[in-house]
Amino acid sequence: MANFGSWTTPITSELVVRAAAGLGGTSVHGRTVIWAEQRPEAGGRTQLVRLTDEGPAVDLLPAGANARTAAHEYGGGAWWVAGDTLWFADWADQRLYTITGSGPPVPMTPEPEVPRGDRWADGCVTADGRWALVVREHHPVGGGPADVVNEIVVLDVAGRLAPRVLVSGPDFVSDPRISPDGERLCWLQWSHPDMPWDGTELCVADLRAGDIGPVFGHSTVVAGRPDSGPGGTGAGESVSEPRWADDGSLWFVSDRSDWWNLYRWVPGEDRVEAMVTTDAEIGGPQWVFGQSSYAFLSDGRVTFASSRNGLGYLAIRLADGRIVDVDVPYTSFGSIRADGDRIVFVGASATTEPAVVSVTVDDSGAVASTEILRPPRDLGLDEEWFSTPESISFPSSGGRTAHALFYPPTNPDAVPDPGELPPLLVLIHGGPTSAARPMLQLGTQYWTSRGFAVVDVNYGGSTGYGRAYRNQLRGQWGVVDLDDCEAAARWLGEQGRVDPARLCIRGGSAGGYTTLAVLAFRDTFAAGASHYGVADLEALATETHKFESRYLDGLIGPYPGRRDLYVERSPIHHVEGFDRPLIVLQGLEDEVVPPNQAEMIVDALRAKGVPVAYVAFEGEQHGFRQAANIRRALDSELSFYAQVFGFTLPDAEQIEPVLVHNL
């Protein structure tokens, strides 16, 4: 028998990162499939991999190249394929490059005035291959976030003409897409203070060829609506993922029915019609470019991924409008692409890490064959080691119901001490407009296999439960999220499933803010861990990058008009409320949450005498990508809890103890 937290486990931090790869960004053309792999053991570099019928998968980028854009800071849409040419933005200089065939990368954009000052993403290429239409985020010399300009730019593939601005004016643009006949261009646009999940506009313009590239004609807004009123009222329409079908209709995702569902606009008839309506989310918040939750199959069929009750599903809309489920053993889906009868996606389940999967379907939507193109890691572990999530709902403040995924402690070799209940680790996702991911994550199993219970909370404001649920956080960040994470912990304690005296909370980014805030303002939790979390909301509002520089208008209130709320809800101004141990982990190159925020809260707690640990990481931005740093972050947090709660680590000799001041 062993105390919870002291269980011996093969799921170490070394296993968490060994040969790990974050998969995404698929592309399929006939029998050729390309996908992206973020590799922690290669310093977090994103490699592109191609697989054909002619042999094994091959890496496409040379040593040192890194297909990652810094546009919007969160990136996405950093590469695309046109014919036999691969386009990608390189992380080091943010210039756009092409690789044709097996040739070397060739720069397609000029050196900017400011190093990394022109950031490229989310492009498309004309049918003749002569021109590329790409989103450019331009950072001028000496400029701040307010001076950054986001535009759609025309690039001359032959390199004879300088980049030319095609769409400018809105604060943000994305998804430039050319119709199959080449006569129309669509794109998305939105402006402050809206975020793309608040309100966007889907625009369509007539397009004609010119000596200097594509030229605009008449343009119109065919769907979407900005949010209205100071700080937003929830009356907007969020549109995403516009895509032209072969018949010339324009499909897109919209939340006009409360849920993100599928619609299409028919040119000439100038009407929008619902194509898939369901009480489930198709797609998600547009934090990054290049998301893909649906794709066109042959014969008028469309495949799409949706999320309901915290779990993911794959389905097909047949040409007659009927919806059929695709029978595959996955609960998480991303990067949906299709060609003919073939669907390619990144899929994962509660017991399998992400894989690149190819599924061939027949005319009725039934699965004819399945092929794993890029398998998950061979972890060498039986499934009995993995805690599988239980979707739970529980009461919270104001008569609301909140949701979460609960993972009980699981270890086939451990027998807990009789009468002991496990400590609980409450996970708070980022965003805050994001969601818990229903898939095997060794970073979670690291805890459950040691004897921790884990609950991943989809508090009010999270994606996956409709727009009304998402809007519960309007003006209430630092209130509703705190209420719901407390409610989850207390409910599990009342159910007798966890130890009410050992409730811990951890989160990154926005989840780090919730962690800090609940420790400053509430007394439910015994300890917490903030990963690059926000301590000073006012500093975030005035110092963060352009994409999020007005985000807090909707979450808290317009700044500086409601400065009182920013001060009232900022943990840094209420250090007198901290009396529980805290560990803070921070990347020193973070442009989203600058390191000074972490250092302010740590210094204040040290001075106050509260037990606090601080671990800073050179070379890391917003989120940890390097294998050594991912390991150090996990092990430091475990060492922290072991010291706070007084349990013994069975692999203590392999874990560098973290220094906890004032303990």
XYZ file of N, CA and C in Angstrom, residues 374-577:
612
model
N 0.345 8.183 -39.635
C 1.382 8.545 -38.676
C 0.903 8.056 -37.317
N 1.375 6.897 -36.877
C 0.834 6.317 -35.644
C 1.251 7.127 -34.424
N 0.512 6.967 -33.326
C 0.958 7.563 -32.065
C 2.191 6.826 -31.571
N 2.820 7.393 -30.573
C 4.001 6.746 -30.003
C 3.663 5.365 -29.444
N 4.617 4.464 -29.513
C 4.508 3.198 -28.801
C 5.022 3.436 -27.388
N 4.107 3.592 -26.467
C 4.475 3.938 -25.095
C 4.910 2.724 -24.284
N 4.644 1.529 -24.815
C 5.011 0.324 -24.093
C 4.182 0.106 -22.837
N 2.955 0.661 -22.820
C 2.098 0.562 -21.641
C 0.752 -0.045 -22.013
N 0.209 -0.879 -21.142
C -1.145 -1.372 -21.322
C -2.137 -0.257 -21.010
N -3.340 -0.370 -21.590
C -4.355 0.656 -21.387
C -4.781 0.789 -19.926
N -4.523 -0.255 -19.117
C -4.929 -0.204 -17.717
C -4.178 0.870 -16.935
N -3.097 1.406 -17.517
C -2.372 2.495 -16.881
C -3.071 3.838 -17.078
N -4.011 3.914 -18.011
C -4.572 5.206 -18.388
C -5.911 5.457 -17.707
N -6.010 6.592 -17.067
C -7.275 7.048 -16.509
C -8.126 7.623 -17.636
N -9.335 7.109 -17.793
C -10.204 7.585 -18.869
C -11.184 8.613 -18.309
N -11.469 9.662 -19.063
C -12.281 10.761 -18.523
C -13.761 10.417 -18.441
N -14.367 10.934 -17.407
C -15.812 10.849 -17.218
C -16.371 12.260 -17.384
N -17.332 12.427 -18.299
C -17.954 13.733 -18.496
C -18.927 13.986 -17.349
N -18.687 15.064 -16.596
C -19.541 15.363 -15.444
C -20.146 16.759 -15.591
N -21.298 16.936 -14.981
C -21.942 18.245 -14.867
C -22.288 18.452 -13.404
N -22.223 19.694 -12.947
C -22.397 19.957 -11.520
C -22.972 21.360 -11.335
N -23.647 21.592 -10.214
C -24.249 22.914 -9.976
C -23.184 23.950 -9.621
N -23.433 25.179 -10.064
C -22.535 26.274 -9.731
C -23.357 27.502 -9.370
N -22.699 28.641 -9.278
C -23.339 29.857 -8.780
C -24.468 30.317 -9.702
N -25.420 31.012 -9.116
C -26.505 31.598 -9.890
C -27.412 30.589 -10.548
N -27.464 29.370 -10.022
C -28.317 28.348 -10.603
C -27.790 27.769 -11.901
N -26.535 28.090 -12.232
C -25.959 27.585 -13.468
C -25.479 26.142 -13.306
N -25.305 25.464 -14.433
C -24.670 24.150 -14.479
C -23.365 24.276 -15.238
N -22.282 23.767 -14.669
C -20.980 23.783 -15.323
C -20.561 22.347 -15.644
N -19.483 22.210 -16.410
C -19.108 20.905 -16.956
C -17.606 20.663 -16.797
N -17.228 19.397 -16.850
C -15.813 19.055 -16.718
C -15.597 17.612 -17.165
N -14.326 17.257 -17.325
C -13.901 15.876 -17.525
C -13.143 15.455 -16.273
N -13.591 14.354 -15.661
C -12.981 13.886 -14.411
C -12.158 12.631 -14.669
N -10.894 12.646 -14.179
C -9.982 11.517 -14.307
C -9.667 10.965 -12.911
N -10.136 9.756 -12.584
C -9.792 9.196 -11.267
C -8.352 8.707 -11.239
N -7.737 8.594 -10.065
C -6.393 8.032 -9.979
C -6.403 6.600 -10.510
N -5.399 6.257 -11.310
C -5.370 4.938 -11.950
C -3.948 4.421 -12.005
N -3.740 3.246 -11.421
C -2.427 2.611 -11.442
C -2.625 1.136 -11.088
N -2.404 0.217 -12.058
C -2.682 -1.203 -11.793
C -1.787 -1.811 -10.735
N -0.670 -1.167 -10.412
C 0.266 -1.732 -9.437
C 0.109 -1.133 -8.042
N -0.806 -0.202 -7.874
C -0.918 0.512 -6.602
C -2.172 0.095 -5.843
N -2.026 0.004 -4.540
C -3.150 -0.243 -3.645
C -3.173 0.899 -2.632
N -4.190 1.767 -2.691
C -4.197 2.920 -1.781
C -4.418 2.503 -0.338
N -3.948 3.318 0.575
C -4.189 3.085 1.995
C -5.692 3.143 2.277
N -6.206 2.217 3.069
C -7.645 2.227 3.373
C -8.064 3.537 4.032
N -9.178 4.054 3.581
C -9.728 5.260 4.184
C -9.158 6.551 3.661
N -8.087 6.486 2.867
C -7.493 7.714 2.325
C -8.175 8.089 1.017
N -8.415 9.365 0.822
C -8.950 9.882 -0.427
C -7.838 10.605 -1.179
N -7.900 10.618 -2.512
C -6.807 11.220 -3.285
C -6.846 12.738 -3.265
N -5.680 13.364 -3.398
C -5.665 14.808 -3.648
C -6.247 15.084 -5.028
N -6.803 16.255 -5.204
C -7.411 16.634 -6.482
C -6.603 17.742 -7.126
N -6.342 17.575 -8.406
C -5.694 18.607 -9.204
C -6.733 19.152 -10.183
N -7.129 20.409 -9.998
C -8.098 21.059 -10.876
C -7.341 21.726 -12.017
N -7.629 21.308 -13.252
C -6.991 21.894 -14.428
C -7.873 22.999 -14.982
N -7.268 24.154 -15.259
C -7.982 25.287 -15.834
C -7.361 25.577 -17.196
N -8.135 25.372 -18.252
C -7.600 25.568 -19.596
C -7.380 27.041 -19.903
N -6.642 27.291 -20.978
C -6.342 28.664 -21.376
C -7.465 29.257 -22.192
N -7.162 30.379 -22.773
C -8.149 31.045 -23.629
C -8.535 32.434 -23.111
N -9.495 32.543 -22.208
C -10.265 31.479 -21.571
C -11.308 30.813 -22.464
N -11.445 31.302 -23.713
C -12.415 30.687 -24.627
C -11.783 29.475 -25.286
N -11.585 28.431 -24.520
C -11.028 27.192 -25.036
C -11.822 26.063 -24.407
N -11.247 24.857 -24.330
C -11.979 23.732 -23.760
C -11.015 22.629 -23.373
N -11.440 21.783 -22.439
C -10.690 20.583 -22.098
C -10.673 19.652 -23.305
N -9.541 18.969 -23.515
C -9.395 18.100 -24.686
C -9.611 16.641 -24.297
N -10.601 15.966 -24.904
C -10.928 14.581 -24.530
C -10.016 13.572 -25.226
N -8.762 13.538 -24.838
C -7.779 12.686 -25.494
C -6.695 12.314 -24.501
N -5.970 11.239 -24.832
C -4.875 10.809 -23.976
C -3.768 11.857 -23.990
N -3.484 12.393 -22.817
C -2.401 13.343 -22.643
C -1.540 12.843 -21.491
N -0.303 12.480 -21.810
C 0.559 11.942 -20.769
C 0.817 12.958 -19.667
N 0.693 14.235 -19.998
C 0.839 15.259 -18.973
C -0.233 15.161 -17.901
N -1.404 14.603 -18.238
C -2.455 14.332 -17.253
C -2.208 13.001 -16.553
N -1.841 11.978 -17.360
C -1.593 10.649 -16.777
C -0.380 10.652 -15.849
N 0.533 11.580 -16.050
C 1.660 11.768 -15.128
C 1.144 11.912 -13.695
N 0.013 12.611 -13.559
C -0.546 12.855 -12.233
C -1.441 11.705 -11.775
N -2.342 11.232 -12.648
C -3.297 10.209 -12.218
C -2.594 8.901 -11.868
N -1.500 8.576 -12.559
C -0.796 7.327 -12.281
C 0.005 7.404 -10.979
N 0.171 8.601 -10.447
C 0.856 8.776 -9.153
C -0.134 8.841 -7.986
N -1.422 8.872 -8.321
C -2.417 8.875 -7.257
C -3.194 10.157 -7.107
N -3.037 11.088 -8.031
C -3.851 12.304 -8.034
C -5.140 12.044 -8.819
N -6.246 12.594 -8.346
C -7.424 12.741 -9.185
C -7.284 14.064 -9.932
N -7.804 14.111 -11.146
C -7.702 15.312 -11.967
C -9.085 15.645 -12.518
N -9.457 16.920 -12.452
C -10.681 17.364 -13.102
C -10.342 18.535 -14.015
N -10.661 18.381 -15.289
C -10.389 19.381 -16.324
C -11.681 20.153 -16.561
N -11.749 21.395 -16.091
C -13.014 22.117 -15.968
C -13.327 22.928 -17.234
N -14.514 22.722 -17.765
C -15.055 23.573 -18.830
C -16.006 24.584 -18.187
N -15.421 25.570 -17.542
C -16.196 26.580 -16.819
C -17.014 27.434 -17.791
N -17.958 28.183 -17.261
C -18.746 29.086 -18.089
C -17.837 30.012 -18.876
N -18.026 30.069 -20.193
C -17.114 30.795 -21.075
C -16.352 29.860 -21.988
N -16.376 28.564 -21.667
C -15.653 27.586 -22.476
C -16.397 27.285 -23.775
N -15.637 26.816 -24.750
C -16.202 26.386 -26.014
C -16.746 24.973 -25.883
N -17.774 24.666 -26.681
C -18.293 23.314 -26.757
C -19.717 23.165 -26.269
N -20.288 24.257 -25.744
C -21.625 24.184 -25.165
C -22.540 25.299 -25.703
N -22.185 25.880 -26.835
C -22.999 26.909 -27.448
C -22.575 28.325 -27.072
N -23.065 29.279 -27.857
C -22.677 30.681 -27.665
C -23.153 31.228 -26.324
N -24.359 30.844 -25.902
C -24.878 31.368 -24.635
C -23.983 30.947 -23.477
N -23.497 29.717 -23.512
C -22.587 29.257 -22.453
C -21.269 30.011 -22.541
N -20.799 30.217 -23.777
C -19.543 30.954 -23.975
C -19.668 32.381 -23.453
N -20.844 32.967 -23.612
C -21.045 34.356 -23.202
C -21.230 34.523 -21.697
N -21.280 33.422 -20.946
C -21.382 33.548 -19.489
C -20.186 34.280 -18.894
N -19.081 34.315 -19.628
C -17.875 34.971 -19.105
C -17.821 36.454 -19.468
N -18.796 36.945 -20.222
C -18.781 38.359 -20.601
C -18.873 39.234 -19.352
N -17.856 40.045 -19.167
C -17.805 40.924 -18.005
C -17.567 40.191 -16.692
N -17.388 38.866 -16.762
C -17.339 38.063 -15.540
C -16.063 37.240 -15.409
N -15.016 37.555 -16.191
C -13.755 36.840 -16.005
C -13.185 37.211 -14.635
N -12.812 36.207 -13.891
C -12.404 36.431 -12.514
C -13.548 36.265 -11.536
N -14.720 35.870 -12.059
C -15.879 35.600 -11.210
C -16.436 34.213 -11.544
N -16.991 34.083 -12.766
C -17.615 32.821 -13.169
C -16.608 31.674 -13.205
N -15.403 31.924 -13.758
C -14.413 30.853 -13.827
C -13.984 30.405 -12.428
N -13.863 31.359 -11.490
C -13.519 31.011 -10.116
C -14.647 30.203 -9.476
N -15.885 30.658 -9.688
C -17.031 29.942 -9.122
C -17.066 28.494 -9.611
N -16.843 28.301 -10.899
C -17.004 26.963 -11.473
C -15.869 26.021 -11.091
N -14.643 26.542 -10.993
C -13.551 25.647 -10.583
C -13.715 25.275 -9.113
N -14.184 26.201 -8.293
C -14.480 25.867 -6.901
C -15.631 24.872 -6.809
N -16.656 25.088 -7.627
C -17.825 24.207 -7.588
C -17.448 22.784 -7.970
N -16.564 22.628 -8.967
C -16.130 21.293 -9.380
C -15.410 20.595 -8.240
N -14.487 21.305 -7.590
C -13.709 20.709 -6.504
C -14.605 20.348 -5.320
N -15.491 21.246 -4.958
C -16.344 20.989 -3.798
C -17.329 19.863 -4.076
N -17.863 19.817 -5.297
C -18.816 18.769 -5.663
C -18.148 17.398 -5.603
N -16.940 17.297 -6.125
C -16.218 16.022 -6.060
C -15.891 15.642 -4.622
N -15.597 16.637 -3.787
C -15.379 16.361 -2.379
C -16.646 15.857 -1.700
N -17.782 16.488 -2.019
C -19.057 16.069 -1.431
C -19.458 14.672 -1.888
N -19.021 14.305 -3.090
C -19.316 12.968 -3.604
C -18.413 11.898 -2.984
N -17.447 12.320 -2.169
C -16.535 11.378 -1.547
C -15.496 10.814 -2.482
N -15.200 11.560 -3.563
C -14.264 11.044 -4.563
C -12.868 11.634 -4.424
N -12.735 12.727 -3.663
C -11.423 13.358 -3.459
C -11.332 13.874 -2.029
N -10.108 14.174 -1.626
C -9.843 14.678 -0.269
C -10.088 16.192 -0.236
N -11.112 16.654 0.476
C -11.400 18.097 0.504
C -10.277 18.934 1.093
N -9.365 18.308 1.833
C -8.264 19.057 2.452
C -7.062 19.192 1.523
N -7.085 18.492 0.393
C -5.945 18.540 -0.523
C -6.426 18.854 -1.939
N -7.035 19.990 -2.080
C -7.506 20.467 -3.377
C -6.456 21.415 -3.949
N -5.966 21.099 -5.135
C -4.954 21.933 -5.801
C -5.511 22.434 -7.118
N -4.958 23.520 -7.629
C -5.407 24.091 -8.888
C -4.200 24.504 -9.711
N -4.284 24.261 -11.017
C -3.183 24.629 -11.918
C -3.764 25.073 -13.260
N -3.046 25.965 -13.935
C -3.485 26.405 -15.250
C -2.420 27.235 -15.919
N -2.538 27.353 -17.242
C -1.606 28.144 -18.023
C -2.297 29.298 -18.707
N -1.592 30.433 -18.837
C -2.117 31.608 -19.531
C -3.366 32.111 -18.796
N -4.529 32.105 -19.473
C -5.750 32.511 -18.797
C -6.057 31.590 -17.625
N -5.708 30.291 -17.781
C -5.881 29.367 -16.662
C -4.964 29.695 -15.511
N -3.792 30.258 -15.825
C -2.893 30.723 -14.779
C -3.483 31.902 -14.023
N -4.192 32.784 -14.740
C -4.870 33.882 -14.064
C -5.921 33.359 -13.088
N -6.741 32.412 -13.556
C -7.768 31.861 -12.674
C -7.139 31.229 -11.439
N -6.015 30.537 -11.633
C -5.301 29.946 -10.505
C -4.880 31.010 -9.505
N -4.239 32.071 -9.994
C -3.798 33.138 -9.099
C -4.982 33.830 -8.419
N -6.037 34.069 -9.203
C -7.180 34.791 -8.652
C -7.898 33.987 -7.578
N -8.066 32.684 -7.808
C -8.802 31.897 -6.820
C -7.993 31.756 -5.535
N -6.650 31.776 -5.635
C -5.830 31.737 -4.424
C -5.843 33.076 -3.693
N -5.988 34.168 -4.452
C -6.002 35.498 -3.835
C -7.352 35.830 -3.208
N -8.446 35.359 -3.835
C -9.774 35.825 -3.431
C -10.625 34.763 -2.743
N -10.252 33.505 -2.832
C -11.058 32.439 -2.249
C -10.185 31.572 -1.332
N -10.822 30.668 -0.594
C -10.059 29.854 0.358
C -10.276 28.358 0.161
N -10.715 27.955 -1.037
C -11.035 26.550 -1.286
C -9.793 25.683 -1.447
N -8.752 26.222 -2.083
C -7.633 25.392 -2.509
C -6.453 25.471 -1.547
N -5.762 24.327 -1.431
C -4.622 24.237 -0.521
C -3.324 24.658 -1.173
N -3.257 24.629 -2.501
C -2.037 24.996 -3.228
C -2.384 25.210 -4.689
N -1.459 25.858 -5.419
C -1.716 26.115 -6.829
C -0.439 26.235 -7.637
N -0.595 26.106 -8.964
C 0.522 26.241 -9.902
C 0.076 27.101 -11.069
N 0.768 28.209 -11.275
C 0.471 29.121 -12.378
C 1.544 28.992 -13.446
N 1.142 28.559 -14.629
C 2.042 28.483 -15.775
C 1.784 29.716 -16.646
N 2.775 30.606 -16.730
C 2.692 31.846 -17.508
C 1.321 32.515 -17.373
N 0.890 32.673 -16.113
C -0.425 33.239 -15.837
C -0.396 34.742 -15.651
N -1.552 35.354 -15.794
C -1.709 36.800 -15.687
C -1.888 37.185 -14.227
N -1.040 38.096 -13.733
C -1.171 38.591 -12.360
C -1.775 39.990 -12.331
N -1.546 40.769 -13.392
C -1.970 42.167 -13.434
C -2.788 42.390 -14.698
N -4.103 42.472 -14.556
C -4.980 42.632 -15.714
C -4.755 43.978 -16.398
N -4.453 44.986 -15.638
C -4.211 46.308 -16.217
C -2.958 46.286 -17.084
N -1.911 45.624 -16.603
C -0.693 45.499 -17.404
C -0.961 44.701 -18.663
N -1.779 43.647 -18.556
C -2.113 42.863 -19.737
C -2.848 43.709 -20.765
N -3.766 44.536 -20.290
C -4.546 45.368 -21.205
C -3.682 46.398 -21.922
N -2.628 46.857 -21.280
C -1.817 47.931 -21.856
C -0.540 47.451 -22.531
N -0.107 46.207 -22.241
C 1.177 45.745 -22.745
C 1.098 44.597 -23.740
N -0.051 43.921 -23.857
C -0.088 42.711 -24.669
C -0.132 43.054 -26.156
N -0.041 42.028 -26.981
C 0.031 42.178 -28.436
C -1.317 42.591 -29.015
N -1.310 42.948 -30.312
C -2.492 43.527 -30.938
C -3.709 42.611 -30.879
N -3.530 41.328 -31.183
C -4.661 40.412 -31.301
C -5.523 40.420 -30.040
N -4.894 40.454 -28.874
C -5.634 40.400 -27.622
C -5.703 41.740 -26.894
N -5.272 42.812 -27.543
C -5.150 44.081 -26.835
C -6.496 44.665 -26.399
N -7.606 44.207 -27.009
C -8.929 44.662 -26.564
C -9.797 43.503 -26.069
N -9.191 42.339 -25.922
C -9.931 41.146 -25.492
C -10.618 41.373 -24.151
N -9.933 42.084 -23.251
C -10.469 42.250 -21.907
C -11.663 43.198 -21.858
N -11.895 43.959 -22.933
C -13.100 44.797 -22.974
C -14.342 43.954 -22.742
N -14.376 42.792 -23.397
C -15.532 41.918 -23.257
C -15.501 41.065 -22.013
N -14.309 40.685 -21.566
C -14.198 39.799 -20.408
C -14.341 40.533 -19.087
N -13.956 41.820 -19.078
C -13.999 42.596 -17.830
C -14.798 43.881 -18.033
N -14.366 44.705 -18.970
C -15.007 45.972 -19.274
C -14.039 46.843 -20.035
N -14.521 47.880 -20.716
C -13.616 48.751 -21.477
C -12.573 49.389 -20.569
N -11.354 49.441 -21.079
C -10.263 50.069 -20.333
C -9.896 51.376 -21.040
N -9.687 52.479 -20.312
C -9.571 52.607 -18.848
C -10.873 52.922 -18.130
N -11.985 52.948 -18.881
C -13.248 53.325 -18.247
C -13.596 52.485 -17.032
N -13.310 51.175 -17.087
C -13.591 50.299 -15.950
C -12.307 49.843 -15.275
N -11.371 50.771 -15.125
C -10.111 50.440 -14.464
C -10.350 49.883 -13.060
N -11.434 50.314 -12.425
C -11.725 49.827 -11.080
C -11.863 48.309 -11.055
N -12.493 47.731 -12.097
C -12.643 46.279 -12.146
C -11.304 45.591 -12.385
N -10.465 46.198 -13.218
C -9.158 45.614 -13.490
C -8.335 45.519 -12.212
N -8.371 46.569 -11.422
C -7.639 46.563 -10.150
C -8.297 45.598 -9.168
N -9.619 45.613 -9.130
C -10.358 44.771 -8.186
C -10.095 43.285 -8.420
N -9.906 42.875 -9.686
C -9.766 41.445 -10.005
C -8.325 41.014 -10.265
N -7.365 41.913 -10.106
C -5.962 41.571 -10.364
C -5.310 41.020 -9.105
N -4.814 39.791 -9.140
C -4.166 39.217 -7.949
C -3.012 40.058 -7.414
N -2.281 40.749 -8.291
C -1.119 41.513 -7.846
C -1.506 42.617 -6.865
N -2.744 43.085 -6.953
C -3.200 44.145 -6.042
C -3.821 43.594 -4.763
N -3.807 42.292 -4.615
C -4.474 41.685 -3.452
C -3.608 40.581 -2.859
N -2.315 40.861 -2.751
C -1.414 39.840 -2.209
C -1.738 39.529 -0.749
N -2.459 40.413 -0.092
C -2.839 40.115 1.294
C -3.767 38.900 1.360
N -4.404 38.587 0.247
C -5.299 37.434 0.229
C -4.598 36.106 0.055
